[in-house]
Each structure stands twice: as C-alpha cells, then as structure tokens.
Amino acid sequence: MIAALRIPRISLVATLGAALLLALLIGAGPADAKAGKPRLKVTSTSNPPPTVEAGERVRIEATVANRGRKAAPAQLKLLAEMPNDGVKRLKRRRSKRIQPGSELTTGLRFRVPAELVPPDSTGAPANVAGYPLEVCVRKRGPGSRFRCKGLRRPLKVEGEIGLPAGYSAGSRSLDDPLFPQVGNGGYDVSGYDISLDYDPSRNRFKAGTHTKITAVAKKNLSRFSLDFQRLDVSAVKVNGAPAGFSQVAATPPLGGAANTTQLRKLVIDPGSGIDSGTEFTARVAYSGTPKEMVDADGSSEGWVRACLGVPSTLTCDGAFVVNEPNGAQTWFPSNNHPSDKATIDTEITVPAGYTAIGVGELLSNNASGDGSRTWSWTEDDPTATYLTTATVGDFIFTEATMTETGTGLELPVYEAIDSDATIVQQNSINTSLDRAPSMINFLAGLYGPYPFDSTGAVVDQVPTLGYALEVQTKPHFATLSVPVNTLLHEHAHQWFGNAVSPATWLEIWHNEGWAEWSTWYWDSETNGDADSPADIFASEYDGASASEWETPPATLDGDPAKLFDEFAVYVRSAMTLEAYREIVGDSKFFDFARTLQTRYSGGDVSTAQVIDTAKEISDFSGPELQLLDDFFQQWLYGTVKPTILPPDFPA
C-alpha cells in the first residue's frame, strides 16, 4: 500500500534552512565595459514528474530574465532540503552569459539521491515523500540576495516499506541518448517466454496470454520495472509468488509528432528483496487490445493491424509486427533496449487457417480440439527486443532449406506470403526470395558465417506502413513486392544490427551504414550495376546539399525524430565506411568487418568501439593515426561537409 507523506510548504527565503529542493544560484561574470548592473529574475519553471524513484534522472527547466544593464553568466546550483531542514546541494553548473534585456531557458538534470527517501517512525523507508521546490537566482551576482520562484508541484520520491537496508529500486531508464524513457536498470534479461492467445477478428489477446521473463539482478532489488503499454494486466508473479504492480507513464515525455505514443512502464513490487547476482522470474498475465505505436517522426510500429480498405469497410486478417525502435512493448513486457539481448520463445495460439510467425526455428504447429492452432518458435541466439515478431495473418506458408556454402550447414528457410497476392505478384515475390540463399552466401563470404540457425521472410500487405524491417531470421516486407536491393539490405542487417546490435540508439548509423554499403557493393559486384561504391561516394559527396551535412550520424542532434534520417543515417554512414575502405584497402576493410563480428556478435557495440577497432586494423601510427581519428570525428560527428578524404592518406 502506498501512502503520501505530507510536508507543509514554508517560505524558502526567510532562513538558510528553509524548505527547498532546488535552487539556481546565478552569479555575475567579469565586469564589462558598460555601466550598470545585472538584474536577474526567475520568470518561469517547469514541474517535475508526478512521482520519481531514488536513482531516477529528473530535469527541471527555468527561464531567467536579465532586466538590468549588464550581462552576466549564470551559475546554477541544485539544492535539496533534507527532512531535518538541512540543505543538500545536488549539482551545479555554469551557464552562458545572459545579455541585458534577454532571457535564458536552461535545464539541470540530476539523479535523485537515495537520502531523499526519509525514514518513517519505524525506521523503514516511507512510501512517498513530497518536497516543495523553488528556483532561486542571485539578483545582482555574487553576494547579492536571492530572488526565488516556487514550483507548483512538489517532487514526490517513492520508497519501499519493510525492506532491509541495502535494497533499492532499479532505475526506470538505461539513459539512452535518444530514448531515455526505455530500458530498466537493476537486472539483465536472459530469456523471454511469450505466450499469446490471439483473436484476429477482434484484434484481442484473450485470457491466458502471458510473458515470463527470466533475469539476473545486478543489485539488491526492492522493486523493478518493465517497458509495457496499455494492456490489461491481471496478475504478476515473481519467482512464483504473487507480486504487487502498477502501470505508470515513462518519463520524460517523448516529443515529436502531435500523436506520438507516450511510453509506459509496468512497475513490480516483489514483496521481498531480490539479491544481487541471483536469477529470478517475473510472469505477467495480461489481455486486451494491442495498439500500434506512433513514433516521433510520425511513422507507426509495434502491433500493427494488417488491414485493407477505407475505415468504414476495413478488412483485417491479422497483425504485422515490427518493432523498431520501441514497438515490442505494445505486445509483451520487456527490458526494451537493444543492449539487453535475450533468447526468445514465442507461442502463438490463433484460429485454424491462420499462420503465426515468431523469430528463430519452428518447434511445432499443433491443432487443438477447439478449432485453434498453436505455433511455437524458438530463438536461442541473443535477440534485441526490437527484432522480435509475432506476425499473424492469412499467409501462404512454406518451409524449405538452403546450404551455407562456407560451413556446409543446412539452414531452415521459412517464408510467408500474403494469400491476397495475385499469381503475378506471387511469382515476382518468389523470384526475389529465391535469390536470398545466394545473397546470404555472398555476405557470409565478406563478413563471416551467417550468425543464426535459420532464415526466411514475411511478405504482407499493410498500406499504413510500406517499409521493410530486418526482423531476426525473417525480414518483414509490408508491400506485395520485394525489391532485391532491399532484400540484400535486410539480410546484411543479420550481421550488422542483429548479431552485432547498437549499444544505444545513436549507433543506428552503424546498423544502416553497413546495410546500405553492403547493398552498394553487392549491386556492383553481383547485380550488374555499373556504379561502384566509390562512384556512389563521389556522386553523393559532390551532390549533397549543405543542409544535408548538418545532422551528424553519431548524434542525430539528440532528436528521436531523426532516427531514420535518410542522408545522415543511411547515405553518409555508408560513405564513411566506403571512405575507410578506400583509405586502408579491401583486405584491411573486410578484416575490420570480420573483427567487429568476432568481437561483438551476440552483444552490442558503441561508436567509440567501432572507431577504436578501425584504427587498430589500419596499422596506422603517428600523424596518420591522428588523421584517421580526425576523419571519423568529421564524418560521424561533424555538422558541415567533411574535408578529410581518402586521397589525404598515403597510398
């Protein structure tokens, strides 16, 4: 049971020990040539989230106006009033100068310390503690008095009752630079066992639907959370015992298009502490209508209904399930970040006549007496949540095999094509898909053995999407055509993106750069295109506009709406790889690619690790090595057209 601890609001100006959590102390900078003094005032502030936990990151914004006649830089300080009326400084930061007649809106992000959860009368942590907030600024610089503005909402910090010292909640974020709302600290997932009972006609998960998560605690856990959207949770068990739970909004709000879906969390109270290093299970039972997610760029993902027609006469035959970046939480609870990969078992019960697709290999396809059929799939290779699927539809489903020539292994091939495809469309699709084995062997010759135990494809008709995604082992296509270049691109992702996943979403450049470059190279070497990757590099370098160079691939300006920026993420990233190839030559370039696979396959890679590996493989030293480092800084982090080119390096 959660109860609020009420703390009376008092003046923060009267005494040094007055109640405040947050203050911005702004001091004047060096004197300038103009007469007069700064006159600083806090004009507006943001509010904290409704509730937070110790360890969670919080951002408060304040607008400070300078109504004086002299510029002054701002020195920001975060202060917190402790339960005994003492003041604790949380953080401080110096801002840029505020000119006379100007305003500065600035933010200070801080992690809520554990001591902000005060003990109750029994010595155990209280459930919720509320702290009034104020933002203060020194009116005329150092030594002058404060001017303060109170926030409308106090900061409410959650704790847990009855647990021994040393146990705390896992963070509700993995601090992804683009999506700080996703991921959960405190544990690592080793496996998901997903069981869906799905009614396609009503687009509804029936009672009996559940997901079992197996994880290892990274700290002494008193509480933990999972990424999960608005489905009806009926029960949660931790290690087989009933657990408390609540469904809350993830913070901060995810900006972007007006209808962007705001992310949510399932917060679980196990009832007893989970010791660091121990394995535990969480079983979540749920039902309801899964809904697609609208991303910051306005596109859709997640559990997307496969429908044709106009809204008044829609015909829907199931769901097309593609999850990049966050859509997995529309249909199963998870630690929804690509850095926490796990094995996936997917069991999907659907009416007879429907096909249900999961990642990995098909274990069984069993009919039951009630007219339903259960499709069971298993993927024992580590899988990022965004690469999972549970696509359901009326498909032409086939099973075959292919031989990987480098290893001699026989790989199962699973293909599903929308049954509404005409004979002409089916023939065209199959002509493309028949080339997949040769594509996989081509890529294996470049990057090393195919990283998984099966392959395949799903081709559906979903007019609201119209894109393809590199679902692990089964690329998904949302139109009744499969362009061969797109097919090659998605299979290249099985190495880069799927086997070697992004450490954060800012490594999307690495996923898409390799897949795009692979398409250029395959198209030139095998598909008869006269333009080589070097030709494409030269054409794009000369033809790209100045504005296209403004977005760095490795930062994306911190904007999640730019996750799929065509030039920055796809073209410029592939150009970076091609330039490196021209700098070091084919032998070292493909050694670089294979080294990334051997070192990071089954896990994830950061941009810094990619650059370090490229520098290592180059065998450069001294000025050449420094020039190579500068090359990567310009091409991945620069906001203008890069000037370091392959001819700048010794032949």
XYZ file of C-alpha atoms in Angstrom:
651
model
C 0.000 0.000 0.000
C 1.324 3.447 -0.952
C 0.600 6.427 1.208
C 1.638 10.048 0.684
C 3.793 11.772 3.283
C 2.615 15.347 3.515
C 5.180 18.072 4.157
C 3.859 21.606 4.818
C 5.058 24.310 2.411
C 7.096 27.076 4.071
C 8.938 30.135 2.853
C 12.276 29.445 1.227
C 13.585 32.982 1.571
C 13.241 33.619 5.279
C 16.094 31.444 6.574
C 19.025 29.423 5.269
C 17.323 26.199 6.363
C 14.015 26.984 4.630
C 12.261 24.240 2.676
C 13.676 23.891 -0.808
C 14.785 21.082 -3.048
C 16.138 23.052 -5.941
C 17.797 26.446 -6.424
C 19.560 28.070 -9.303
C 22.213 30.399 -7.936
C 23.258 32.721 -10.692
C 26.317 34.908 -10.267
C 27.525 37.744 -12.391
C 30.614 37.251 -14.539
C 33.530 39.554 -15.105
C 32.756 43.250 -15.407
C 32.212 44.547 -18.894
C 32.639 47.968 -20.352
C 29.019 49.016 -19.932
C 27.832 50.849 -16.844
C 25.102 49.370 -14.685
C 24.430 46.036 -13.071
C 22.650 42.806 -13.986
C 19.169 42.343 -12.542
C 18.244 38.693 -12.760
C 14.868 37.153 -12.089
C 13.346 33.683 -12.492
C 10.298 34.168 -14.697
C 9.082 30.594 -15.201
C 9.868 26.998 -14.289
C 8.869 23.514 -15.319
C 7.443 20.907 -12.957
C 8.944 17.548 -12.010
C 7.168 14.276 -12.934
C 4.274 13.295 -10.625
C 6.445 10.695 -8.846
C 10.046 9.563 -9.123
C 12.246 6.938 -7.516
C 15.631 7.288 -5.894
C 18.207 6.873 -8.629
C 15.924 8.225 -11.365
C 17.087 11.162 -13.502
C 14.981 14.334 -13.363
C 15.233 17.522 -15.423
C 13.969 20.900 -14.219
C 13.919 23.867 -16.577
C 13.945 27.521 -15.560
C 13.777 30.733 -17.548
C 15.888 33.573 -16.144
C 15.468 37.143 -17.416
C 18.126 39.874 -17.156
C 16.319 43.183 -16.668
C 19.449 45.096 -15.799
C 22.029 46.854 -17.982
C 24.946 44.451 -17.718
C 25.474 40.891 -18.998
C 26.158 38.128 -16.513
C 26.809 34.392 -16.763
C 24.639 32.122 -14.651
C 25.918 29.728 -12.013
C 23.297 27.045 -11.421
C 23.032 25.044 -8.224
C 20.686 22.235 -7.257
C 19.777 22.234 -3.573
C 17.540 19.860 -1.644
C 16.002 20.329 1.779
C 16.564 17.196 3.839
C 13.995 16.021 6.429
C 15.901 17.718 9.255
C 15.684 21.090 7.421
C 19.297 20.815 6.237
C 20.120 21.779 2.679
C 21.903 19.360 0.349
C 23.475 20.524 -2.906
C 22.679 18.057 -5.656
C 24.558 19.563 -8.583
C 25.798 22.816 -10.007
C 26.509 24.086 -13.492
C 27.635 27.313 -15.121
C 25.540 28.652 -17.986
C 26.361 31.080 -20.773
C 26.001 34.837 -20.303
C 22.595 36.437 -20.239
C 22.571 39.712 -22.123
C 20.615 42.748 -20.860
C 17.015 42.534 -21.974
C 17.382 38.825 -22.767
C 16.142 35.567 -21.313
C 17.860 32.202 -20.903
C 15.953 28.948 -20.556
C 18.210 26.305 -19.122
C 17.818 22.849 -17.670
C 19.602 20.940 -14.988
C 19.402 17.164 -14.999
C 20.115 15.355 -11.755
C 19.810 11.890 -10.296
C 17.560 11.702 -7.232
C 19.731 10.570 -4.289
C 18.572 7.767 -2.014
C 18.646 10.024 1.052
C 15.642 11.932 -0.316
C 13.514 8.975 0.817
C 13.275 9.745 4.591
C 12.714 7.053 7.251
C 9.299 6.728 8.832
C 8.665 6.322 12.558
C 9.627 2.642 12.467
C 12.937 3.285 10.747
C 11.827 1.752 7.435
C 11.688 3.921 4.313
C 8.448 5.779 3.766
C 6.473 5.049 0.619
C 6.252 8.585 -0.804
C 7.939 11.761 0.382
C 6.966 15.147 -1.095
C 9.411 18.049 -1.324
C 8.452 21.638 -2.233
C 10.682 23.114 -4.908
C 11.949 26.607 -5.581
C 14.239 28.110 -8.175
C 16.386 30.977 -6.938
C 18.786 33.387 -8.608
C 21.121 35.967 -7.123
C 19.630 39.250 -8.212
C 22.887 41.148 -8.888
C 25.569 38.482 -8.818
C 27.885 37.207 -6.049
C 26.967 38.392 -2.587
C 23.574 39.778 -3.522
C 20.305 38.467 -2.204
C 18.281 35.714 -3.776
C 15.108 36.112 -5.787
C 13.067 32.907 -5.771
C 10.125 31.376 -7.557
C 8.302 28.340 -6.247
C 7.252 25.438 -8.422
C 3.599 24.495 -8.473
C 4.248 20.779 -7.930
C 6.442 19.222 -5.228
C 8.860 16.446 -6.060
C 7.404 13.173 -4.767
C 10.014 10.484 -4.202
C 8.884 6.878 -3.879
C 10.405 4.361 -1.500
C 9.528 0.911 -0.194
C 8.323 -0.185 3.231
C 9.681 -3.088 5.203
C 12.831 -3.972 3.295
C 16.233 -4.095 4.951
C 18.880 -1.504 4.243
C 20.833 -2.060 1.052
C 17.857 -2.828 -1.216
C 16.652 -0.266 -3.710
C 14.607 0.054 -6.884
C 16.171 -0.453 -10.275
C 16.290 2.654 -12.437
C 13.425 3.067 -14.895
C 15.830 4.139 -17.632
C 19.029 2.945 -19.287
C 19.800 6.582 -20.175
C 19.649 6.074 -23.925
C 20.572 9.412 -25.563
C 17.567 9.317 -27.919
C 15.099 7.351 -25.784
C 15.753 7.870 -22.053
C 12.209 6.580 -21.457
C 13.115 2.967 -22.313
C 15.141 0.299 -20.579
C 15.310 -0.628 -16.934
C 18.320 -0.811 -14.647
C 18.898 -3.330 -11.899
C 18.696 -6.548 -13.923
C 19.760 -8.288 -17.141
C 17.227 -10.410 -19.019
C 18.405 -13.828 -20.198
C 15.173 -15.091 -21.746
C 11.580 -14.285 -22.710
C 8.869 -16.951 -22.897
C 5.953 -15.259 -24.685
C 2.562 -16.984 -24.884
C -0.158 -15.199 -26.866
C -3.752 -16.330 -27.358
C -4.857 -14.031 -30.170
C -8.243 -13.437 -31.781
C -7.516 -11.793 -35.192
C -11.151 -10.889 -35.880
C -11.337 -8.732 -32.731
C -7.621 -7.913 -32.561
C -7.576 -9.056 -28.961
C -5.336 -11.028 -26.634
C -7.531 -13.456 -24.741
C -7.201 -14.587 -21.130
C -4.252 -16.923 -20.811
C -1.869 -14.573 -22.611
C 1.288 -14.089 -20.573
C 5.023 -13.432 -20.752
C 7.603 -14.972 -18.451
C 10.857 -13.072 -18.067
C 13.986 -14.738 -16.693
C 16.594 -12.263 -15.477
C 19.572 -11.802 -13.158
C 19.598 -8.981 -10.601
C 22.511 -6.546 -10.927
C 21.888 -5.091 -7.463
C 19.836 -5.832 -4.367
C 16.403 -5.111 -5.838
C 13.399 -3.929 -3.889
C 11.396 -3.008 -6.982
C 11.867 -3.205 -10.739
C 10.039 -2.215 -13.881
C 9.343 -3.435 -17.393
C 8.523 -1.485 -20.533
C 4.872 -2.165 -21.360
C 1.994 -0.239 -22.913
C -1.703 -0.093 -22.066
C -2.809 -3.729 -21.918
C -4.867 -5.119 -19.054
C -2.547 -6.768 -16.529
C -4.449 -9.243 -14.348
C -1.629 -10.729 -12.261
C 2.131 -10.647 -11.751
C 4.192 -13.327 -10.062
C 7.854 -13.089 -9.092
C 9.541 -16.449 -8.532
C 6.060 -17.987 -8.479
C 4.693 -15.745 -5.710
C 2.081 -13.002 -6.270
C 3.604 -9.507 -6.578
C 2.192 -6.005 -6.490
C 2.236 -3.937 -9.658
C 1.232 -0.601 -11.159
C 1.217 0.841 -14.674
C 2.692 4.321 -14.951
C 3.901 6.789 -17.560
C 7.561 6.706 -18.521
C 9.432 9.980 -18.159
C 10.335 12.366 -19.656
C 7.550 12.702 -22.240
C 8.640 11.595 -25.707
C 8.469 14.581 -28.053
C 7.836 14.539 -31.774
C 4.672 14.444 -33.864
C 1.454 15.564 -32.195
C 0.131 11.998 -31.935
C 3.412 10.428 -30.771
C 2.723 7.499 -28.439
C 3.965 8.173 -24.928
C 5.844 5.236 -23.439
C 4.818 3.448 -20.247
C 6.186 1.172 -17.515
C 4.919 -1.776 -15.540
C 6.345 -1.311 -12.024
C 6.588 -4.520 -9.971
C 6.891 -4.861 -6.183
C 8.038 -8.442 -5.499
C 7.189 -8.331 -1.805
C 10.665 -9.434 -0.758
C 14.081 -8.288 -1.860
C 15.904 -9.924 -4.776
C 19.587 -10.408 -4.007
C 22.225 -9.139 -6.395
C 23.542 -11.856 -8.712
C 20.542 -14.151 -8.321
C 18.313 -15.327 -11.135
C 14.613 -14.574 -10.818
C 11.473 -14.891 -12.927
C 8.589 -12.499 -13.454
C 5.381 -13.805 -15.026
C 2.939 -11.164 -16.289
C -0.598 -12.231 -17.242
C -2.464 -9.793 -19.469
C -5.206 -9.402 -22.070
C -6.811 -6.690 -24.152
C -6.423 -4.959 -27.491
C -2.852 -4.266 -28.575
C -2.346 -0.993 -30.429
C 0.353 0.212 -32.760
C 2.776 2.894 -31.635
C 3.303 6.233 -33.398
C 6.958 7.274 -33.415
C 8.441 10.735 -33.006
C 8.773 11.001 -36.803
C 5.096 10.142 -37.318
C 5.633 6.579 -38.552
C 3.991 3.515 -36.977
C 5.431 0.338 -35.456
C 4.687 -2.417 -32.989
C 1.457 -4.427 -33.194
C 0.065 -3.026 -36.468
C -3.196 -4.462 -37.792
C -2.948 -5.716 -41.365
C -5.998 -4.138 -42.963
C -7.203 -3.129 -46.417
C -9.947 -0.735 -47.463
C -11.320 2.501 -46.055
C -12.097 2.915 -42.331
C -15.799 2.150 -42.776
C -15.155 -1.112 -44.655
C -11.792 -2.349 -43.421
C -10.884 -5.984 -43.970
C -8.240 -7.145 -41.475
C -6.610 -10.573 -41.457
C -4.248 -10.243 -38.500
C -1.276 -8.164 -37.424
C 2.076 -7.226 -38.919
C 4.510 -6.952 -36.001
C 7.636 -4.833 -36.491
C 9.226 -3.130 -33.505
C 11.979 -0.652 -34.378
C 12.692 1.165 -32.140
C 10.180 0.690 -29.274
C 7.206 -1.261 -30.593
C 7.914 -4.502 -28.701
C 6.284 -3.049 -25.603
C 2.954 -2.831 -27.421
C 2.574 -6.624 -27.111
C 4.906 -8.012 -24.428
C 6.566 -6.621 -21.285
C 10.342 -6.357 -21.608
C 13.546 -4.509 -20.938
C 13.040 -2.777 -24.251
C 16.566 -1.618 -25.102
C 18.871 -3.159 -27.738
C 21.737 -3.508 -25.265
C 19.848 -6.129 -23.198
C 19.525 -9.079 -25.593
C 17.938 -12.400 -24.639
C 16.679 -15.687 -26.027
C 13.094 -15.693 -27.304
C 10.459 -18.429 -27.142
C 7.196 -17.440 -28.809
C 3.972 -19.459 -28.624
C 1.018 -18.017 -30.543
C -2.445 -19.572 -30.498
C -4.701 -18.491 -33.396
C -7.790 -19.836 -35.168
C -7.194 -22.649 -37.637
C -6.313 -21.329 -41.074
C -4.111 -18.536 -39.734
C -0.308 -18.526 -39.733
C 1.632 -17.150 -36.761
C 5.302 -16.229 -37.141
C 7.993 -15.872 -34.471
C 11.752 -15.432 -34.647
C 14.044 -18.450 -34.887
C 13.007 -22.010 -35.675
C 9.567 -23.617 -35.769
C 9.230 -26.207 -32.998
C 5.635 -27.252 -33.569
C 2.352 -26.284 -35.196
C -0.292 -28.166 -33.278
C -4.060 -28.157 -33.661
C -6.346 -28.337 -30.624
C -9.887 -29.539 -30.217
C -11.365 -26.037 -30.021
C -10.509 -25.147 -33.629
C -7.335 -23.247 -32.815
C -3.732 -23.943 -33.701
C -0.608 -23.097 -31.677
C 2.611 -22.100 -33.437
C 5.731 -22.485 -31.274
C 9.014 -20.817 -32.269
C 12.387 -20.654 -30.515
C 15.416 -18.407 -30.987
C 18.367 -19.409 -28.807
C 20.687 -16.687 -30.133
C 20.664 -13.384 -28.204
C 17.987 -11.135 -29.670
C 17.200 -7.451 -29.203
C 13.537 -6.844 -28.402
C 13.064 -4.634 -31.466
C 13.956 -7.619 -33.688
C 11.214 -9.926 -32.378
C 7.864 -10.599 -34.041
C 4.516 -12.357 -33.625
C 3.021 -11.614 -37.036
C -0.365 -13.274 -37.661
C -2.242 -13.486 -40.949
C -3.697 -15.452 -43.807
C -0.438 -16.493 -45.483
C 0.912 -18.957 -48.000
C 3.451 -20.558 -45.674
C 6.346 -22.704 -46.922
C 9.289 -24.480 -45.344
C 12.487 -25.312 -47.244
C 16.249 -25.443 -46.652
C 19.363 -23.789 -48.022
C 23.050 -24.684 -47.775
C 25.549 -22.196 -46.403
C 28.485 -22.917 -48.692
C 31.201 -21.728 -46.316
C 30.182 -24.006 -43.459
C 28.189 -26.697 -45.269
C 25.309 -26.198 -42.828
C 21.705 -26.726 -43.858
C 19.548 -23.798 -42.733
C 15.748 -23.987 -42.489
C 14.006 -21.360 -44.645
C 10.545 -20.153 -43.550
C 8.581 -17.924 -45.914
C 5.095 -16.435 -45.547
C 3.395 -14.528 -48.388
C 0.036 -12.778 -48.071
C -2.601 -15.041 -49.633
C -4.200 -11.974 -51.256
C -1.204 -11.656 -53.571
C -2.097 -12.336 -57.180
C -0.322 -15.072 -59.136
C 1.748 -12.389 -60.876
C 2.686 -10.843 -57.512
C 3.489 -14.247 -56.023
C 5.759 -15.074 -58.939
C 7.577 -11.744 -58.625
C 7.976 -12.138 -54.857
C 9.242 -15.700 -55.171
C 11.699 -14.686 -57.886
C 13.232 -12.199 -55.444
C 13.143 -14.540 -52.436
C 14.794 -17.295 -54.473
C 17.889 -15.097 -54.605
C 18.164 -14.933 -50.792
C 20.426 -18.015 -50.402
C 22.976 -16.590 -52.831
C 22.792 -13.235 -51.036
C 23.412 -14.867 -47.659
C 26.400 -16.779 -49.033
C 27.745 -13.603 -50.652
C 27.540 -11.741 -47.340
C 28.991 -14.685 -45.404
C 31.992 -14.555 -47.724
C 32.540 -10.925 -46.725
C 31.673 -10.869 -43.021
C 31.965 -14.435 -41.764
C 29.433 -17.253 -41.250
C 25.732 -16.466 -41.150
C 25.108 -15.705 -37.454
C 21.811 -17.570 -36.954
C 20.315 -21.050 -37.382
C 17.516 -20.293 -39.861
C 16.379 -17.678 -42.352
C 13.248 -16.657 -44.223
C 10.928 -13.745 -44.961
C 7.398 -12.433 -44.374
C 5.640 -10.511 -47.157
C 2.354 -8.885 -46.172
C 0.135 -6.079 -47.409
C -0.005 -3.226 -44.881
C -0.635 0.089 -46.679
C -0.238 2.127 -43.488
C 3.436 1.103 -43.240
C 5.059 0.447 -46.591
C 8.532 -0.302 -45.197
C 10.722 -3.349 -44.574
C 12.425 -4.359 -41.313
C 15.272 -6.753 -40.565
C 13.352 -8.926 -38.082
C 15.841 -11.504 -36.776
C 15.947 -14.529 -39.135
C 12.844 -13.303 -41.052
C 12.952 -9.859 -42.722
C 9.456 -8.378 -42.967
C 8.102 -6.567 -46.037
C 4.877 -4.540 -45.800
C 4.108 -4.430 -49.545
C 3.441 -7.170 -52.077
C 6.806 -6.689 -53.733
C 10.347 -7.470 -52.619
C 12.985 -5.331 -54.384
C 16.210 -7.325 -54.494
C 18.306 -4.434 -53.192
C 16.000 -4.119 -50.183
C 16.196 -7.873 -49.604
C 20.010 -7.703 -49.630
C 19.895 -4.721 -47.261
C 17.733 -6.582 -44.720
C 19.868 -9.715 -44.883
C 23.021 -7.632 -44.337
C 21.397 -6.460 -41.103
C 21.511 -10.040 -39.812
C 25.236 -9.406 -39.301
C 25.131 -5.669 -38.523
C 22.226 -4.722 -36.278
C 21.029 -8.208 -35.363
C 24.181 -10.192 -34.444
C 26.085 -7.009 -33.559
C 23.467 -4.692 -32.098
C 23.610 -0.988 -31.216
C 24.798 -0.142 -27.693
C 22.399 2.830 -27.823
C 20.035 4.080 -30.496
C 22.718 6.530 -31.604
C 24.544 3.526 -33.115
C 21.753 3.258 -35.705
C 24.318 4.733 -38.126
C 26.361 1.537 -37.746
C 23.352 -0.700 -38.443
C 22.232 1.201 -41.510
C 25.657 2.228 -42.764
C 26.785 -1.378 -43.161
C 23.465 -2.495 -44.660
C 23.494 0.369 -47.168
C 27.152 -0.133 -48.088
C 26.533 -3.876 -48.494
C 23.781 -3.086 -50.996
C 26.100 -0.784 -52.972
C 28.805 -3.440 -53.058
C 26.504 -6.368 -53.919
C 24.725 -4.343 -56.586
C 28.065 -3.545 -58.204
C 29.751 -6.928 -57.791
C 26.832 -9.304 -58.438
C 23.741 -7.495 -59.675
C 25.260 -5.775 -62.693
C 25.127 -2.142 -61.547
C 27.831 -0.117 -63.255
C 28.255 2.238 -60.288
C 30.754 1.032 -57.712
C 30.649 2.130 -54.059
C 33.458 4.562 -54.915
C 31.308 6.048 -57.705
C 28.351 6.439 -55.341
C 30.619 8.029 -52.722
C 31.877 10.609 -55.234
C 28.395 11.368 -56.528
C 26.904 11.831 -53.050
C 29.853 13.893 -51.842
C 29.502 16.305 -54.749
C 25.709 16.332 -54.835
C 24.615 16.584 -51.204
C 23.353 19.977 -50.079
C 24.875 21.916 -47.180
C 21.756 21.305 -45.083
C 22.077 17.534 -45.504
C 25.503 17.627 -43.838
C 24.169 19.443 -40.759
C 22.941 16.310 -38.945
C 25.807 14.170 -37.559
C 25.204 10.395 -37.874
C 26.599 9.679 -34.406
C 24.475 12.248 -32.549
C 21.387 12.938 -34.725
C 21.164 16.221 -32.807
C 19.691 14.200 -29.939
C 16.389 14.121 -31.844
C 14.488 10.786 -31.943
C 12.534 12.051 -34.965
C 15.807 11.801 -36.939
C 16.332 8.104 -36.194
C 15.753 7.241 -39.852
C 17.172 10.392 -41.452
C 17.936 9.194 -44.981
C 21.146 11.076 -45.638
C 22.698 11.104 -42.148
C 21.804 7.551 -41.099
C 21.944 5.687 -44.403
C 23.957 7.540 -47.053
C 26.561 9.432 -45.019
C 27.152 6.417 -42.776
C 27.738 4.179 -45.802
C 30.012 6.856 -47.271
C 32.064 6.812 -44.074
C 32.599 3.070 -44.441
C 33.439 3.366 -48.143
C 35.956 6.127 -47.446
C 37.603 3.951 -44.790
C 37.766 1.118 -47.321
C 39.499 3.401 -49.813
C 41.907 4.564 -47.104
C 43.017 1.123 -45.847
C 42.266 -1.141 -48.847
C 39.973 -4.143 -49.260
C 41.985 -6.601 -47.186
C 42.003 -4.480 -44.036
C 38.471 -3.255 -44.633
C 36.993 -6.749 -44.621
C 39.268 -7.692 -41.715
C 37.683 -4.746 -39.912
C 34.181 -6.063 -40.680
C 35.005 -9.615 -39.567
C 36.726 -8.370 -36.411
C 33.561 -6.495 -35.420
C 31.659 -9.753 -35.859
C 34.041 -11.940 -33.866
C 34.316 -9.426 -31.015
C 30.756 -8.217 -30.679
C 28.430 -10.820 -32.227
C 25.746 -11.782 -29.726
C 26.173 -8.432 -27.987
C 26.312 -4.755 -28.863
C 28.864 -2.189 -29.986
C 29.367 1.524 -29.349
C 30.593 4.133 -31.812
C 33.791 4.514 -29.786
C 34.431 0.760 -30.060
C 33.848 0.850 -33.821
C 36.323 3.716 -34.247
C 38.902 2.047 -31.989
C 38.623 -1.191 -33.989
C 39.012 0.662 -37.293
C 42.121 2.459 -36.009
C 43.574 -0.810 -34.715
C 43.030 -2.657 -38.009
C 44.514 0.224 -40.020
C 48.001 -0.365 -38.510
C 48.486 3.402 -38.724
C 50.630 5.251 -36.218
C 51.741 8.799 -35.505
C 50.281 11.540 -37.721
C 48.428 9.037 -39.944
C 46.610 7.564 -36.942
C 45.678 11.041 -35.727
C 44.425 11.930 -39.207
C 42.289 8.778 -39.215
C 40.808 9.742 -35.862
C 40.080 13.233 -37.199
C 38.467 11.617 -40.253
C 35.971 9.729 -38.082
C 35.262 12.818 -35.984
C 34.431 14.816 -39.113
C 32.373 12.126 -40.813
C 30.420 10.911 -37.786
C 30.226 13.978 -35.554
C 30.689 16.979 -37.841
C 27.894 19.406 -38.766
C 29.451 20.575 -42.048
C 30.700 18.816 -45.163
C 33.813 16.783 -44.223
C 37.117 17.876 -45.716
C 39.233 14.811 -44.881
C 39.047 12.435 -47.852
C 40.811 9.185 -48.877
C 43.420 10.966 -51.063
C 44.669 12.767 -47.935
C 46.153 9.480 -46.723
C 49.366 7.928 -48.079
C 48.784 5.309 -50.750
